[in-house]
Short mmCIF file of C-alpha atoms in Angstrom, two decimals:
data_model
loop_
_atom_site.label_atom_id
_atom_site.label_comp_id
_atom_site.label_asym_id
_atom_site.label_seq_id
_atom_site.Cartn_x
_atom_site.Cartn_y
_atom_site.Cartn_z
CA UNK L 1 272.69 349.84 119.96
CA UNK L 2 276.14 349.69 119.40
CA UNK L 3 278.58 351.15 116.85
CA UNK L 4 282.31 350.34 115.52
CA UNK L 5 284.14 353.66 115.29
CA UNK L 6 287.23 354.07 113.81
CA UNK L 7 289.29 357.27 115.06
CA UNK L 8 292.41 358.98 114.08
CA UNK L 9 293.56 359.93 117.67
CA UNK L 10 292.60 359.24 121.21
CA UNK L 11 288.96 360.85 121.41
CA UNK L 12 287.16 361.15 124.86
CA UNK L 13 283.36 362.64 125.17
CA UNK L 14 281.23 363.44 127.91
CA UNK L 15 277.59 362.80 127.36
CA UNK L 16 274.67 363.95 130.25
CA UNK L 17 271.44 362.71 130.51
CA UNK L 18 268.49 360.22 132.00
CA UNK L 19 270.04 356.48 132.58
CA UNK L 20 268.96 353.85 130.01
CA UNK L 21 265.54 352.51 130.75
CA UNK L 22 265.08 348.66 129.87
CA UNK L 23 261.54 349.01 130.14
CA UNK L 24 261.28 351.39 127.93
CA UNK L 25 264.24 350.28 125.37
CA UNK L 26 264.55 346.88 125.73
CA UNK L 27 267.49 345.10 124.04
CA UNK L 28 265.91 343.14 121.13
CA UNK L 29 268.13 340.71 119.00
CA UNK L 30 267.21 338.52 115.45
CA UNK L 31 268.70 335.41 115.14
CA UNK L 32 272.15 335.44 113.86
CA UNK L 33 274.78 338.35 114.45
CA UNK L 34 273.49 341.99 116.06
CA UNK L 35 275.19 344.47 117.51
CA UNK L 36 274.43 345.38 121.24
CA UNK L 37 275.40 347.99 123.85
CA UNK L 38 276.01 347.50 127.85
CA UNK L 39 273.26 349.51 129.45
CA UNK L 40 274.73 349.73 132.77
CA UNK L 41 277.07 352.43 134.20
CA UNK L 42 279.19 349.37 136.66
CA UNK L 43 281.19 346.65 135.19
CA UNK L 44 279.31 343.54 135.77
CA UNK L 45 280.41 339.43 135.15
CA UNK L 46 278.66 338.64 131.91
CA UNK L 47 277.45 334.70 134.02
CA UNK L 48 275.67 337.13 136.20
CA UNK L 49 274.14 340.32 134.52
CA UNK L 50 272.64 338.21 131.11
CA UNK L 51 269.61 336.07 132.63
CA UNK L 52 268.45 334.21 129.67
CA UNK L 53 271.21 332.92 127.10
CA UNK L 54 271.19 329.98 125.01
CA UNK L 55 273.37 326.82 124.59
CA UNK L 56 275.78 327.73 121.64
CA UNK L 57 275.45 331.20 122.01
CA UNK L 58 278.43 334.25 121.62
CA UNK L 59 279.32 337.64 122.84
CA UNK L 60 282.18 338.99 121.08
CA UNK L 61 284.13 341.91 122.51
CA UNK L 62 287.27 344.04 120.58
CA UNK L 63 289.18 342.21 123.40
CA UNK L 64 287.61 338.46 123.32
CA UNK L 65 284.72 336.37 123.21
CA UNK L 66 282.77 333.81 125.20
CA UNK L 67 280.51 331.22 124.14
CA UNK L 68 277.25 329.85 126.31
CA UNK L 69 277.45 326.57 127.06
CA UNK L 70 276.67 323.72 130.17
CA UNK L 71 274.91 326.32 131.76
CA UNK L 72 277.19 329.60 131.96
CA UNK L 73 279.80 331.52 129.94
CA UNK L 74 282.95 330.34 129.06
CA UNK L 75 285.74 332.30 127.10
CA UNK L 76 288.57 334.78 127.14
CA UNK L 77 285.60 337.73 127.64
CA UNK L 78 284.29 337.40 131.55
CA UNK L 79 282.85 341.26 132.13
CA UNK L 80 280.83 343.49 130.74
CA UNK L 81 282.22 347.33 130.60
CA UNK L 82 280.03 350.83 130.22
CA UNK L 83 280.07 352.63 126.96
CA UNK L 84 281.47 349.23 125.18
CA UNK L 85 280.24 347.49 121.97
CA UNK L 86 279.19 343.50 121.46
CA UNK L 87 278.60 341.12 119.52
CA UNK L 88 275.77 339.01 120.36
CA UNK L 89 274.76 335.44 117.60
CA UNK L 90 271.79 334.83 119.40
CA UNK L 91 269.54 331.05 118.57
CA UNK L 92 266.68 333.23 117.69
CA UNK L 93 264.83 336.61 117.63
CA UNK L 94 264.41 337.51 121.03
CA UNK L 95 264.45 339.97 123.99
CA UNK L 96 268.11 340.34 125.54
CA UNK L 97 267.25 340.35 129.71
CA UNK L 98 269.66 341.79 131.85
CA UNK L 99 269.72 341.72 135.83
CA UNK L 100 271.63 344.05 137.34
CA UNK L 101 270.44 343.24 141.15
CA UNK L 102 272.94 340.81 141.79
CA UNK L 103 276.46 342.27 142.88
CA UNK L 104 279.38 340.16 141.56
CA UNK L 105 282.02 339.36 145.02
CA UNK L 106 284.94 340.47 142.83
CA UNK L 107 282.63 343.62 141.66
CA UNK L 108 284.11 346.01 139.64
CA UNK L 109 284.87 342.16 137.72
CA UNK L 110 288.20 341.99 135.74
CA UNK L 111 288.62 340.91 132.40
CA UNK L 112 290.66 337.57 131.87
CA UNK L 113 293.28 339.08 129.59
CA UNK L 114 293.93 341.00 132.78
CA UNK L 115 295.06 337.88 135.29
CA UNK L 116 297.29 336.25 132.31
CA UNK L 117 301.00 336.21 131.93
CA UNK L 118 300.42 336.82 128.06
CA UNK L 119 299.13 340.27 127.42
CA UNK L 120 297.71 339.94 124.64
CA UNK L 121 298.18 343.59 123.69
CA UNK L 122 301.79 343.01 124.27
CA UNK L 123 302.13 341.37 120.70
CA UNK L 124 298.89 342.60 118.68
CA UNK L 125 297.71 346.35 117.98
CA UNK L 126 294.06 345.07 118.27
CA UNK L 127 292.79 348.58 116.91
CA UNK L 128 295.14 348.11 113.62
CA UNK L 129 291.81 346.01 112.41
CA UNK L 130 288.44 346.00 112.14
CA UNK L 131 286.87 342.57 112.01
CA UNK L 132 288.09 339.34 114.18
CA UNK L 133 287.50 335.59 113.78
CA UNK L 134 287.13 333.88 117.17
CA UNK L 135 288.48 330.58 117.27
CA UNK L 136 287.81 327.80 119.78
CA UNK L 137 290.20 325.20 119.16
CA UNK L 138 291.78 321.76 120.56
CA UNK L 139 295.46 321.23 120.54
CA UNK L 140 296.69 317.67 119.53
CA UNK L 141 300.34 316.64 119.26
CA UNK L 142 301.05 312.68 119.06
CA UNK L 143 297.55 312.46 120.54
CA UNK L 144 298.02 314.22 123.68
CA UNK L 145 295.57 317.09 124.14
CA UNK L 146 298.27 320.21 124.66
CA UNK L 147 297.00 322.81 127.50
CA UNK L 148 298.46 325.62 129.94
CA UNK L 149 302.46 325.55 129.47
CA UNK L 150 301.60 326.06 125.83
CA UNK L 151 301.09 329.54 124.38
CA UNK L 152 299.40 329.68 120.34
CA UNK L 153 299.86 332.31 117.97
CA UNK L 154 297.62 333.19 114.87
CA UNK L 155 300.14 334.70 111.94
CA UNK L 156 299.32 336.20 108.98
CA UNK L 157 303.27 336.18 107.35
CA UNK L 158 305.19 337.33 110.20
CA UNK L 159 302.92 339.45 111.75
CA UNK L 160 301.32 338.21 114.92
CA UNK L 161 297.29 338.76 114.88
CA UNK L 162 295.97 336.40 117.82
CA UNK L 163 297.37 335.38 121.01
CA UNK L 164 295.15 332.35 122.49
CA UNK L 165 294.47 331.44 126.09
CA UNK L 166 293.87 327.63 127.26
CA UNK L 167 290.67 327.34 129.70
CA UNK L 168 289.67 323.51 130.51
CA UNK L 169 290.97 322.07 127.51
CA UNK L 170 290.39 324.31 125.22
CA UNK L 171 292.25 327.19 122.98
CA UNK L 172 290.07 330.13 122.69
CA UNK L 173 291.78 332.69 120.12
CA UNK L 174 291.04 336.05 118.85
CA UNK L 175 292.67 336.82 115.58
CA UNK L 176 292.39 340.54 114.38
CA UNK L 177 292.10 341.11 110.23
CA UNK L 178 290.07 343.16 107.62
CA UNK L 179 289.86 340.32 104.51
CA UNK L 180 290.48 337.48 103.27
CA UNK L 181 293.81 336.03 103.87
CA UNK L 182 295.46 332.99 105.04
CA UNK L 183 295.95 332.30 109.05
CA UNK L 184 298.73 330.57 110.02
CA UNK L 185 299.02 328.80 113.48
CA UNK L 186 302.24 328.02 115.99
CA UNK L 187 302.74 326.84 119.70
CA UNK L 188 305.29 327.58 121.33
CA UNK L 189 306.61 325.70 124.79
CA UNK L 190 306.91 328.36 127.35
CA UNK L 191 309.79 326.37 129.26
CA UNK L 192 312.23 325.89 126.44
CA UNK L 193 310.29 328.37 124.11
CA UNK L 194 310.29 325.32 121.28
CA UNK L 195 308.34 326.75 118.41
CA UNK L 196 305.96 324.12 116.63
CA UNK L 197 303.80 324.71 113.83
CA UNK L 198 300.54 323.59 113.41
CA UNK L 199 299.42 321.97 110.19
CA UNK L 200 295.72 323.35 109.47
CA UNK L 201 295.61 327.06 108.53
CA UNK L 202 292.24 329.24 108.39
CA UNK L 203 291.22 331.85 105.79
CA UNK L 204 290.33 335.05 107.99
CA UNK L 205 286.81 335.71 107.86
CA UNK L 206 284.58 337.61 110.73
CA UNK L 207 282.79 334.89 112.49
CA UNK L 208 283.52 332.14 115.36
CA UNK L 209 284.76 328.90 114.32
CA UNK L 210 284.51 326.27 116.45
CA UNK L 211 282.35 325.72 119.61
CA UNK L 212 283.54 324.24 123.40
CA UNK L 213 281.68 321.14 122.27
CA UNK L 214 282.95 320.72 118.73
CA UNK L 215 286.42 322.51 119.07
CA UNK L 216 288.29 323.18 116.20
CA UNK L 217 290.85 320.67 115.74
CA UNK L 218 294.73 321.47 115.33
CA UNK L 219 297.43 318.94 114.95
CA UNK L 220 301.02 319.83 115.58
CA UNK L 221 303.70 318.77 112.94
#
């Protein structure tokens, strides 16, 4: 299992013991939202350490997310990481099975935030909050699809709470809140750093909107 901690300083512990046996503790889910732990002491790519996921599927991360679909992951969340919490909205009550026999060619696998220009901690305390709402989003502006040369911001007032990240075609954004409260979107050009709003807004709430086959749509004004 997993749990959310919040901490009032940097806190480190050392725990010994016997590794985690999957026979023994298997990683059972309901259908809907649960909370699972990485029982694995190596990074690992989540395509190749989950071995039966299900179109429409999520794992949410505190850094990102990544949604099953076509046949593999796809999302700003690309490893899996020892003594880390998920997410997982599985299709239905099931077992969780994990293969840890294959050995990824990039192995220890980096996160995606990692090989972006935009960091996204560069512009969002992403342990100021406790909940996020994972967006997966198209980008329309005089009906042209907008992709990479683009960067999108989620603001709540003038306080920047997401920082999204195009991958084929589509906007996949994190936004960091604890209620209730309106979203506000903007794009900006990263050549002439033109700032364009977008004309749909969200009410934060802690769940994914959207999907890589029905995208959320946003319009720029």
């Amino acid at each position: 299992k997993a749990y959310k901690v919040k901490s009032s300083q940097v806190m480190f512990r050392t725990t010994t013991g016997n590794l985690h046996s999957l026979n023994d503790n298997p990683v059972n889910v309901k259908k809907g939202w649960n909370w699972i732990s990485y029982p694995y002491s190596e990074e690992r790519s989540v395509n190749t350490v989950i071995s039966n996921p299900e179109e429409g599927e999520f794992l949410v991360a505190q850094e990102g997310f990544t949604e099953f679909t076509d046949g593999q992951w796809q999302g700003t969340l690309d490893v899996m990481k020892p003594s880390a919490g998920y997410l997982y909205k599985s299709a239905k009550d099931k077992t969780i099975v994990f293969d840890f026999s294959k050995i990824d060619n990039d192995s220890p696998a980096r996160s995606r935030y990692s090989d972006n220009s935009t960091n996204i901690s560069e512009y969002v305390d992403i342990r100021k909050y406790p909940h996020t709402m994972n967006i997966i989003a198209v980008i329309q502006k005089d009906e042209a699809t907008l992709e990479n040369g683009y960067d999108v911001y989620a603001m709540v007032d003038n306080e920047c709470r997401g920082v999204g990240k195009f991958i084929n075609g589509r906007c996949y954004l994190t936004v960091y809140g604890e209620q209730p409260e309106p979203v506000a979107f903007i794009v900006k050009n990263a050549i002439d750093n033109e700032v364009l709003k977008i004309s749909e807004s969200l009410l934060f709430q802690n769940d994914v909107i959207g999907s890589t086959r029905n995208p959320f749509k946003m319009t720029v004004l």
